[in-house]
Coordinates of C-alpha atoms in Angstrom, one line a residue:
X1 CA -3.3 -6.3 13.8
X2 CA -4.4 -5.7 10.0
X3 CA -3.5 -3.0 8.2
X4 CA -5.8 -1.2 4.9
X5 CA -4.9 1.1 2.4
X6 CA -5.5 5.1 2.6
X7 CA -7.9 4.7 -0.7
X8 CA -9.8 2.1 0.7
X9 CA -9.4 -0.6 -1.6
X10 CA -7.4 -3.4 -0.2
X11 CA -9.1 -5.9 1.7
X12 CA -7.2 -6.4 5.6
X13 CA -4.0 -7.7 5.4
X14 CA -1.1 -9.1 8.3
X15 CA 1.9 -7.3 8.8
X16 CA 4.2 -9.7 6.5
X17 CA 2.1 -9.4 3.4
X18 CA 2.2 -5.6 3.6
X19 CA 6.0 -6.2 4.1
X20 CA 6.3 -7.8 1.0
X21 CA 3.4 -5.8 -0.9
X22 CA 4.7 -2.2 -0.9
X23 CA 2.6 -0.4 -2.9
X24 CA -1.1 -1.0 -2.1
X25 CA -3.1 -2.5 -4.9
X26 CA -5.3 0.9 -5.4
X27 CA -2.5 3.2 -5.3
X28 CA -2.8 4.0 -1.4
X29 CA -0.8 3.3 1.0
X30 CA -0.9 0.4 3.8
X31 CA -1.9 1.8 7.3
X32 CA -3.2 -0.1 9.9
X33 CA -6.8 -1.1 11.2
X34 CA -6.0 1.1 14.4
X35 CA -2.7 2.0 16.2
X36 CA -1.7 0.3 19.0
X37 CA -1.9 2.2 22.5
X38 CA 1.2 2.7 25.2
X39 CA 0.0 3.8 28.5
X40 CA 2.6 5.5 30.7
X41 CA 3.0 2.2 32.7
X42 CA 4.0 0.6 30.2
X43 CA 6.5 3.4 28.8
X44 CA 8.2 3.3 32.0
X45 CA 8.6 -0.1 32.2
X46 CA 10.5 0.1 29.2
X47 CA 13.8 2.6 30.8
X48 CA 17.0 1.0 30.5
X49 CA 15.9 -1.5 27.9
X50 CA 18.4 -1.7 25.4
X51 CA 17.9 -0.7 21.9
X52 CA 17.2 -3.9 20.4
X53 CA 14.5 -4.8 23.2
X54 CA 12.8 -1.8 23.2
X55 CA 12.6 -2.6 19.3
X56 CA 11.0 -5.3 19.8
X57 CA 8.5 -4.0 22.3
X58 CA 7.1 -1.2 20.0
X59 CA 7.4 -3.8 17.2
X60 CA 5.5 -6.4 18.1
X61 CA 2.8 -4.1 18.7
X62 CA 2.7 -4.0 14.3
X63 CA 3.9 -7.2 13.2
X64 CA 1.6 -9.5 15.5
X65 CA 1.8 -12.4 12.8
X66 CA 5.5 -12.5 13.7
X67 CA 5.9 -14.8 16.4
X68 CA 7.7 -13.3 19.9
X69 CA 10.6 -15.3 19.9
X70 CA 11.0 -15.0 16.3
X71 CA 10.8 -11.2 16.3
X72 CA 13.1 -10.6 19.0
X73 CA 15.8 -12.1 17.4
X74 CA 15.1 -10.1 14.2
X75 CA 15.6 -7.1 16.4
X76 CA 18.9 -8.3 18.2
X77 CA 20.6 -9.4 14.7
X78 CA 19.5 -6.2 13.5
X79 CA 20.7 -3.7 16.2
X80 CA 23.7 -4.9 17.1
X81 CA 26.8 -2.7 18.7
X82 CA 29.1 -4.0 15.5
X83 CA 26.5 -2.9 12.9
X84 CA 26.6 0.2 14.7
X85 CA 29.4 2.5 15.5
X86 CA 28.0 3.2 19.4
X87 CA 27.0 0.8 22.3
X88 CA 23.7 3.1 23.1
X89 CA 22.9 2.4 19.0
X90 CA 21.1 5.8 19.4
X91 CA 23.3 8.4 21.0
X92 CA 21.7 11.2 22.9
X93 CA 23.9 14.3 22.5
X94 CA 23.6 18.0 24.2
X95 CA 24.0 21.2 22.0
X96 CA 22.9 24.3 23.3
X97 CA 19.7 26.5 24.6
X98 CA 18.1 23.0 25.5
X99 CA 18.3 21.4 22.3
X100 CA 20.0 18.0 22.1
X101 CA 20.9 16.0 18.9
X102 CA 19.6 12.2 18.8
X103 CA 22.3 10.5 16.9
X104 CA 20.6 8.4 14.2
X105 CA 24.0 8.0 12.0
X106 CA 26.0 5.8 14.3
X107 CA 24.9 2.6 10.8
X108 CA 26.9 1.4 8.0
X109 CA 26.0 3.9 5.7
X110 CA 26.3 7.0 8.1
X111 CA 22.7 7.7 7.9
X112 CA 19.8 7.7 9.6
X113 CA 18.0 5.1 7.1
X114 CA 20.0 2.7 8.5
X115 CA 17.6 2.4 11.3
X116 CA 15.0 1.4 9.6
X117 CA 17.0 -0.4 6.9
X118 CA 18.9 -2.8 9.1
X119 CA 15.7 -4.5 10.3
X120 CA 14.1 -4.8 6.7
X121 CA 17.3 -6.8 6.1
X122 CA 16.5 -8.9 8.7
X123 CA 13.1 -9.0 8.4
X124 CA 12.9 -9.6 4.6
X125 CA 15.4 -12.7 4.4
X126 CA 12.9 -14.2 7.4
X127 CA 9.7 -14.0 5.6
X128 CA 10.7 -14.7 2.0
X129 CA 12.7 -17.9 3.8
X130 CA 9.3 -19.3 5.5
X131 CA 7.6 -18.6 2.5
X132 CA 9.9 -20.2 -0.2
X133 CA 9.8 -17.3 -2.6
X134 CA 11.4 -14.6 -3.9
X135 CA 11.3 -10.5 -3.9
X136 CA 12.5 -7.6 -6.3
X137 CA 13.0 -4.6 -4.4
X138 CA 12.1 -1.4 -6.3
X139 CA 13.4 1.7 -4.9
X140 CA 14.3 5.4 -5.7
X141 CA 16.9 7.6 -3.3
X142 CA 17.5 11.1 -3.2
X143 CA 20.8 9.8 -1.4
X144 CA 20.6 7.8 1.7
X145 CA 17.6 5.3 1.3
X146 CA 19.5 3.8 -1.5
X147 CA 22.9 3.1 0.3
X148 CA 20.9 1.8 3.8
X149 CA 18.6 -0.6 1.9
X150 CA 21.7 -2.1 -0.2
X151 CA 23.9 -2.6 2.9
X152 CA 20.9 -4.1 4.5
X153 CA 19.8 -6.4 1.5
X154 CA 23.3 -6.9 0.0
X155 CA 23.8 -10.5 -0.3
X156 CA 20.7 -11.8 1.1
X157 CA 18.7 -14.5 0.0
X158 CA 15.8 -14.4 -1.9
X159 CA 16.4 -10.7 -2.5
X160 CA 17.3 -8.6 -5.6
X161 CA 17.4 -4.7 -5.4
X162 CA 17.0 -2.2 -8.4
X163 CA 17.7 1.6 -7.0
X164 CA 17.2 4.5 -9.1
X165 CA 18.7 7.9 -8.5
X166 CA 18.9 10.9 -9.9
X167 CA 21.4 11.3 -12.1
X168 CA 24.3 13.8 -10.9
X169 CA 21.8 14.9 -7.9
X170 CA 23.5 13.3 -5.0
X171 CA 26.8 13.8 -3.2
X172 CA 30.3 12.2 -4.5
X173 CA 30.2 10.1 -1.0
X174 CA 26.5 8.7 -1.5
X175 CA 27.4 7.5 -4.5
X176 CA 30.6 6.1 -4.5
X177 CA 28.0 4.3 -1.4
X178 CA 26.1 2.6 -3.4
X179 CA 28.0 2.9 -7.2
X180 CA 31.0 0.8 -5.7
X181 CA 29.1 -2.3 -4.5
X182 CA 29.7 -5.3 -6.4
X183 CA 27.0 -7.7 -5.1
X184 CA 25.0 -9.7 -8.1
X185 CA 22.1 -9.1 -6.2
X186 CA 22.4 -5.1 -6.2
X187 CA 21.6 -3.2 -9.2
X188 CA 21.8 0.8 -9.4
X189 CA 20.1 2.6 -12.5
X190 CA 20.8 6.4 -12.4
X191 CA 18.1 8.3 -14.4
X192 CA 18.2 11.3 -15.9
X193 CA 16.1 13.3 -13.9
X194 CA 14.9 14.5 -10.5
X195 CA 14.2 12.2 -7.7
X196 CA 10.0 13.2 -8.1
X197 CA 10.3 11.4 -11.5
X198 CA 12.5 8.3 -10.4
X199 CA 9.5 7.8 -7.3
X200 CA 6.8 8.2 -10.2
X201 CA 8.4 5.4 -11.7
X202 CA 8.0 3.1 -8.8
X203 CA 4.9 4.1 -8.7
X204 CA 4.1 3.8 -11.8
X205 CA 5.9 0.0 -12.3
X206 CA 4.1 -1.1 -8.5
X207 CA 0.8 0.4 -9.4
X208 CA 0.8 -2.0 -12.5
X209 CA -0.5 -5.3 -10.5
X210 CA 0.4 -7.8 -13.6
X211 CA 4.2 -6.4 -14.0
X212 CA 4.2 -6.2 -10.0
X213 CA 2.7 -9.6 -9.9
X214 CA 5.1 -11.6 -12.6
X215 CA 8.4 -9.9 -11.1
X216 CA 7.2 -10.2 -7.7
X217 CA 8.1 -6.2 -6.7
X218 CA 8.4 -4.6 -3.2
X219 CA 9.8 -1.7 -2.0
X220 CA 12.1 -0.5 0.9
X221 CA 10.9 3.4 0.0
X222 CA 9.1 4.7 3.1
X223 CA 5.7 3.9 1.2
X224 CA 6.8 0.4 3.0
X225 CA 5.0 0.6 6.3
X226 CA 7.5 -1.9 8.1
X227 CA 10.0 1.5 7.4
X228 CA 7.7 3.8 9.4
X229 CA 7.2 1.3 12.4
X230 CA 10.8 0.4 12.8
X231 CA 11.2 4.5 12.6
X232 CA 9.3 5.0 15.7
X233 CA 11.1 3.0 17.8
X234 CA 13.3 6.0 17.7
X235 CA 11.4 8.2 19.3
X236 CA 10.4 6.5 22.4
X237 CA 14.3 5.8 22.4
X238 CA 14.8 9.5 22.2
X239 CA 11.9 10.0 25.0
X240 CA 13.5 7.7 27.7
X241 CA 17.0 9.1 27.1
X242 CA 15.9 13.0 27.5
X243 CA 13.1 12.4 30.3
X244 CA 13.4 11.4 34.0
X245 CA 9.7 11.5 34.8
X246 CA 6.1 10.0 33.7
X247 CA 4.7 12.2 31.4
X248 CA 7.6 14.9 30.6
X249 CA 7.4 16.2 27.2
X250 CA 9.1 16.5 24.5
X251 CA 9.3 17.7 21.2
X252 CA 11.3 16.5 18.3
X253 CA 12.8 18.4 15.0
X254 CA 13.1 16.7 12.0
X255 CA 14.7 17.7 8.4
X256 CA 11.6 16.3 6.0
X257 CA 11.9 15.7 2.7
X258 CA 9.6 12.5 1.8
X259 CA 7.8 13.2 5.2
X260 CA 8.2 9.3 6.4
X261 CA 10.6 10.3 9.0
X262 CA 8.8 12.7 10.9
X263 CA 5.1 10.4 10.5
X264 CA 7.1 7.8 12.0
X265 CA 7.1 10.8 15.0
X266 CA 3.3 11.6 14.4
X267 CA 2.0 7.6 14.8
X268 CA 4.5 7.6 18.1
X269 CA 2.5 10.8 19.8
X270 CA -0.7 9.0 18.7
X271 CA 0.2 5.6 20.4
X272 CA 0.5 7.8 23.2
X273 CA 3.8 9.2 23.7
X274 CA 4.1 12.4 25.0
X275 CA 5.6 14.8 22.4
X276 CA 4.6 18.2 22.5
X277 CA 5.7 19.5 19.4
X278 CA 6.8 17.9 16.2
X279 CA 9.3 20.6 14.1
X280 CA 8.9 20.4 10.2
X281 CA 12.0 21.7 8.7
X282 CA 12.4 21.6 4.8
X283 CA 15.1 23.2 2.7
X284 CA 14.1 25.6 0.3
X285 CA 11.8 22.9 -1.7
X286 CA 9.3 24.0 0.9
X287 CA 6.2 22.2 -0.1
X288 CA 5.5 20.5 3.2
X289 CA 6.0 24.2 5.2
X290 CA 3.8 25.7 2.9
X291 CA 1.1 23.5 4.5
X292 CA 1.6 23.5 7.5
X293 CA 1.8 27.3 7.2
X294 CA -1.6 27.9 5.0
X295 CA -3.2 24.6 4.7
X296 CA -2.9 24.2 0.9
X297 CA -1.0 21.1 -0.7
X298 CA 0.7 22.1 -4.1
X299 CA 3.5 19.7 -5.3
X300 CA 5.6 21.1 -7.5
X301 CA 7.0 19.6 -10.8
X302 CA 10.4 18.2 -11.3
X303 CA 11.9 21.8 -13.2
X304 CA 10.8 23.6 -10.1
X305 CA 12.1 21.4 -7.6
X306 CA 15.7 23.0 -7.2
X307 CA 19.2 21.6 -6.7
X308 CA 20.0 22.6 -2.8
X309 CA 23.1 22.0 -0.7
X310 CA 20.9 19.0 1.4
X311 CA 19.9 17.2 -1.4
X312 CA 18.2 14.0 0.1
X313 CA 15.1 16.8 0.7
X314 CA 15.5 18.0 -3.0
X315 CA 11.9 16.7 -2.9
X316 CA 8.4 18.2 -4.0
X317 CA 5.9 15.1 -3.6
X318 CA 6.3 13.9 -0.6
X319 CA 5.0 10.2 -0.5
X320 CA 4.1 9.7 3.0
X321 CA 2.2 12.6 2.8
X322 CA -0.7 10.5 2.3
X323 CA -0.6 8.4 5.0
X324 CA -0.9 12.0 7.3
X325 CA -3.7 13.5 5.2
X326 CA -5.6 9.6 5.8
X327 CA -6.1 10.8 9.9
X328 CA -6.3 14.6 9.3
X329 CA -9.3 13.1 7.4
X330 CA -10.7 11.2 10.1
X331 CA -9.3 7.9 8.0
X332 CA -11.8 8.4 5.5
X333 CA -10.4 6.8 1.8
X334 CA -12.6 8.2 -0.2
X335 CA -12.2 11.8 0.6
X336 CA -8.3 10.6 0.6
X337 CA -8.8 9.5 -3.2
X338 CA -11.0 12.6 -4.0
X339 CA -8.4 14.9 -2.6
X340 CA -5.2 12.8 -4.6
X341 CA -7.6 13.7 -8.0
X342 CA -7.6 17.3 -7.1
X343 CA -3.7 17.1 -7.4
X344 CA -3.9 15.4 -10.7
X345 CA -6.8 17.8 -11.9
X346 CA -5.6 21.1 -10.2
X347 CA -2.5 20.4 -9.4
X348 CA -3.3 21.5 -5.6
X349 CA -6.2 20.4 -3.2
X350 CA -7.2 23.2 0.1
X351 CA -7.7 22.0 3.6
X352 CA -7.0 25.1 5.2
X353 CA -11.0 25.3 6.7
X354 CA -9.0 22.5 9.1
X355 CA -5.8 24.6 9.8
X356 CA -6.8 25.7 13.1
X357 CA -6.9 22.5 14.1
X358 CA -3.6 21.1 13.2
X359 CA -1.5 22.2 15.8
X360 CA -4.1 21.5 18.5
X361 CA -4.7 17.8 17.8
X362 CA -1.3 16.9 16.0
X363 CA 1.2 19.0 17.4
X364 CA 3.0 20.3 14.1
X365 CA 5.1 23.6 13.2
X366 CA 7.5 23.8 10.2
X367 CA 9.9 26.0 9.6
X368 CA 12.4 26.7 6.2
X369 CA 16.2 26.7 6.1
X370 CA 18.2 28.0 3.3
X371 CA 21.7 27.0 1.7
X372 CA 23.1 30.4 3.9
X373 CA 21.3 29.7 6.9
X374 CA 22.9 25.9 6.5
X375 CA 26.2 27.4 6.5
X376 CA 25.7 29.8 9.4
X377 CA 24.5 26.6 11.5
X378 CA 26.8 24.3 10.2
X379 CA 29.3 27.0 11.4
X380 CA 27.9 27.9 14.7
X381 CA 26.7 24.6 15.9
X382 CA 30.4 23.8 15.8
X383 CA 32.1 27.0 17.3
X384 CA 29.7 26.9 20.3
X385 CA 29.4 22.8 20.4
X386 CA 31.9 21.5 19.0
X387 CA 29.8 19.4 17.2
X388 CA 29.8 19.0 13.4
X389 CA 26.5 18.2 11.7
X390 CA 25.4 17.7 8.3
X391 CA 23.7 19.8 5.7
X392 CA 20.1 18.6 6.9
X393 CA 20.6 18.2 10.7
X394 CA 21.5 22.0 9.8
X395 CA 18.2 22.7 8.5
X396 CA 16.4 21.2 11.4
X397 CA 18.9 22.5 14.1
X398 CA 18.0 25.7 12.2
X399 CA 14.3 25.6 12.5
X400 CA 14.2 23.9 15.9
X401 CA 15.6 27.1 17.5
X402 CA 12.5 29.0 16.4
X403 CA 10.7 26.2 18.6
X404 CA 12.7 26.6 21.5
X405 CA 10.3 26.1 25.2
X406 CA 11.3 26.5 28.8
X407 CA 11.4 22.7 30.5
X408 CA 11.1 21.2 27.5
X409 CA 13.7 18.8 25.4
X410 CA 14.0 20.0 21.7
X411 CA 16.0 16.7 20.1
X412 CA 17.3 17.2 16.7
X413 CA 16.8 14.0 14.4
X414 CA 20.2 13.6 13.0
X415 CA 20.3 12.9 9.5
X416 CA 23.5 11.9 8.4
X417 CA 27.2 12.1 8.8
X418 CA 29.1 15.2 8.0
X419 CA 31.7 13.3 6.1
X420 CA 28.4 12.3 3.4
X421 CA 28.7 16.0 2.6
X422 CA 32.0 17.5 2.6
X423 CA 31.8 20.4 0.2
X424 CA 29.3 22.1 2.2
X425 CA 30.9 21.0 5.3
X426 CA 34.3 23.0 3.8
X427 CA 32.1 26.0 2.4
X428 CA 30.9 26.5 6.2
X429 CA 34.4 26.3 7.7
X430 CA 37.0 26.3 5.5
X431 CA 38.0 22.7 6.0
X432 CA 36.2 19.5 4.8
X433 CA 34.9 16.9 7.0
X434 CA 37.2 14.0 7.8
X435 CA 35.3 10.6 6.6
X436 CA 35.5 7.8 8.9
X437 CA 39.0 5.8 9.1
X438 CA 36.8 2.8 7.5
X439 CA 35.8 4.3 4.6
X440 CA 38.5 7.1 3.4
X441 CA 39.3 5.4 0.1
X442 CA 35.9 5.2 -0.8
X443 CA 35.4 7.7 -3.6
X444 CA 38.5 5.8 -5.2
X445 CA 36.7 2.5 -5.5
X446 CA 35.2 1.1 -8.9
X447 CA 31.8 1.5 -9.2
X448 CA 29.0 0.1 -11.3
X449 CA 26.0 1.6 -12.4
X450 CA 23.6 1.8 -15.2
X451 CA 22.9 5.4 -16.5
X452 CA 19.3 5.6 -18.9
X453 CA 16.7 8.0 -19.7
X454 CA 14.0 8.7 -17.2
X455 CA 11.1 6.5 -18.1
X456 CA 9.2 3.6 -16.9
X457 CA 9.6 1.7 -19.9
X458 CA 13.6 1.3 -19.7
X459 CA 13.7 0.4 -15.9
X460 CA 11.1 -2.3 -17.0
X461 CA 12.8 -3.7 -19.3
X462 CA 15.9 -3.6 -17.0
X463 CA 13.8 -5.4 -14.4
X464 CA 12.9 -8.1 -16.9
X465 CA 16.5 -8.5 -18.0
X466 CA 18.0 -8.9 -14.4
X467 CA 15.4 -9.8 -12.0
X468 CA 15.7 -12.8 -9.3
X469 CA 13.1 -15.5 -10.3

């Protein structure tokens, strides 16, 4: 398999140099050639496989330059039961009124990044190792990503990480994550600023091809494709665990904020998997709802992007975006380009002429939740459960009720661990959220950090300063 970019200018490329790439040279994004089909033989074969095997099943179907033997050991080093806090590595959960909540927090860092994160870990150190070179992970968080890709990377060789955040936008427990880690090889640079402006910076720093070149720069962001592949795995997880029969459906909820977790659910119903509906839920930074609802894009700049009780969506350009817009678009670049001008020019580009086709050919609703309704749910999910979930499991628990059918599974995508947000967690019931035995000093550890001003031009000089050569 070969994989292009959405703007059309990157000449086919195998799996491992878009793993190392990031960034395509043009701007776009890597996607590939074509997606790899599952027939429903073949998805039934794969019941009762264990996580790590059915990893490498719908993996090898991307990273074909990998070699089988190699690849399933990547996947059994990466999901392994003492990385992860549960012996089914994905827990299936029941709440109520058919919906079910598919544990993707059960990692290191309590968060569903780690699922993803734990095989670029693995995957990275492999490649860079065979190829006798080195990488320089650029990344920004709005919480999680940050915290997964530094457990993952954290003393690997051949690997340096540079993680901006925003500034004072992110719990005390995701930072005190990634703040009181004391690897040489992990650098964290909070910015003054929102996360929008700390991902325009990656951009920014990736899109220049000599800088990206001489420092040798990747990315762990969701622009990495190898994130979105190792995502889906979790939904055909999610489909063998709720289903009994060929061809069942379900339909999945997920809280979006940089819209990479729910593609990763878009590419698994196009490889054939049968999901019936996939439920957008955003916080009140609503910028993907407003599409889906009317068909018009219109990001919204960092002083309107608002502060919100599930920060890791506190997010108004969604960068995988693109990568959904490239097949609403019949994977025509240049129209992909055109409309990614309109944004810059206009600030906005219209495709609601194609709305009524959405839903029909890719299955998508959205939905918002509010800081109110994340208390309510936080609150109810828990009196009628006894389950406790996190600010943005709230928000798609919230939405996915809306979404509700007769017969058919609604799974929640888990977001995080409660414990990652404990004032909200105590707003909703009065009490906070007990962290894990593990980690209850946490917030009390040193932590190291570099604070600067918001602009390329400091994080490349910090780069140049402290990058692995």
């Amino acid at each position: 398999m070969k994989y292009v970019s959405t703007r059309g200018g990157m000449a086919p490329q195998a799996f491992s140099d878009i793993l190392l790439e990031g960034l395509a040279p043009d701007g776009g994004l890597a996607v590939p050639e074509t997606l790899p089909r599952v027939d429903a033989a073949t998805l039934e074969s794969w019941r009762g496989l264990p996580y790590a095997d059915l990893a490498f099943e719908v993996l090898s179907r991307f990273a074909t330059d990998i070699p089988a033997d190699d690849l399933r050991a990547l996947t059994r080093a990466a999901y392994r039961q003492e990385a992860f806090n549960s012996e089914d590595i994905v827990p299936l959960r029941p709440l109520h009124d058919g919906m079910h909540l598919l544990g993707l927090s059960e990692g290191p860092t309590l968060a569903f990044k780690d699922m993803a994160m734990q095989f670029l870990g693995q995957v990275f150190e492999y490649v860079l190792t065979r190829r006798g070179t080195t990488l320089n992970i650029l990344g920004a968080t709005s919480g999680d990503t940050g915290s997964a890709a530094e457990y993952a990377l954290r003393g690997k060789r051949g690997v340096a990480v540079f993680m901006l955040s925003p500034h004072g936008r992110m719990s005390a427990f995701q930072r005190a994550q990634m703040y009181s880690l004391q690897d040489e090889n992990i650098h964290n640079i909070a910015v003054h600023g929102v996360f929008d402006e700390a991902q325009d910076i990656v951009k920014a720093l990736s899109g220049d091809l000599a800088f990206k070149t001489r420092w040798r720069l990747g990315a762990v962001n969701s622009i990495n494709w190898a994130r979105i592949a190792a995502q889906v795995v979790y939904y055909f997880h999610g489909w063998l665990s709720a289903t009994t029969g060929t061809g069942q459906q379900v339909s999945f909820a997920v809280p979006s904020g940089n819209f990479g977790n729910i593609l990763s659910g878009h590419i698994a119903r196009r490889m054939g998997l049968p999901i019936r509906r996939l439920v957008l839920a955003t916080n009140e930074n609503n910028v993907l709802e407003e599409f889906f609802r009317t068909g018009i894009y219109r990001p919204r700049a960092p002083a309107q992007t608002y502060a919100t009780s599930s920060p890791s969506m506190d997010i108004s350009r969604a960068s995988n975006f693109e990568r959904f817009v490239y097949d609403l678009v019949d994977a025509d670049p240049a129209r992909v380009k055109a409309l990614w001008d309109d944004v810059a020019r206009d600030g906005q580009f219209d495709l609601s002429a194609e709305l009524p086709r959405f839903d029909a050919d890719h299955g998508f609703v959205a939905g918002v939740s509010t800081h109110a309704d994340r208390l309510s749910t936080i609150k109810s999910t828990y009196d009628t459960c006894g389950v406790l979930i996190d600010p943005h499991t709230a928000d798609g628990v919230k939405v996915a009720r809306q979404y509700v059918e007769p017969g058919i599974p609604m799974l929640v995508l888990e977001t995080a661990l409660p414990a990652k947000f404990s004032e909200t967690i105590e707003a909703a019931l009065g009490q906070p959220a007990p962290p894990p035995a593990a980690l209850a000093n946490l917030e009390s550890l040193p932590q190291r950090v570099t604070v600067m001003d918001c602009d390329a031009v400091s994080v490349r000089r910090y780069i140049e300063a402290h990058a692995k050569v």
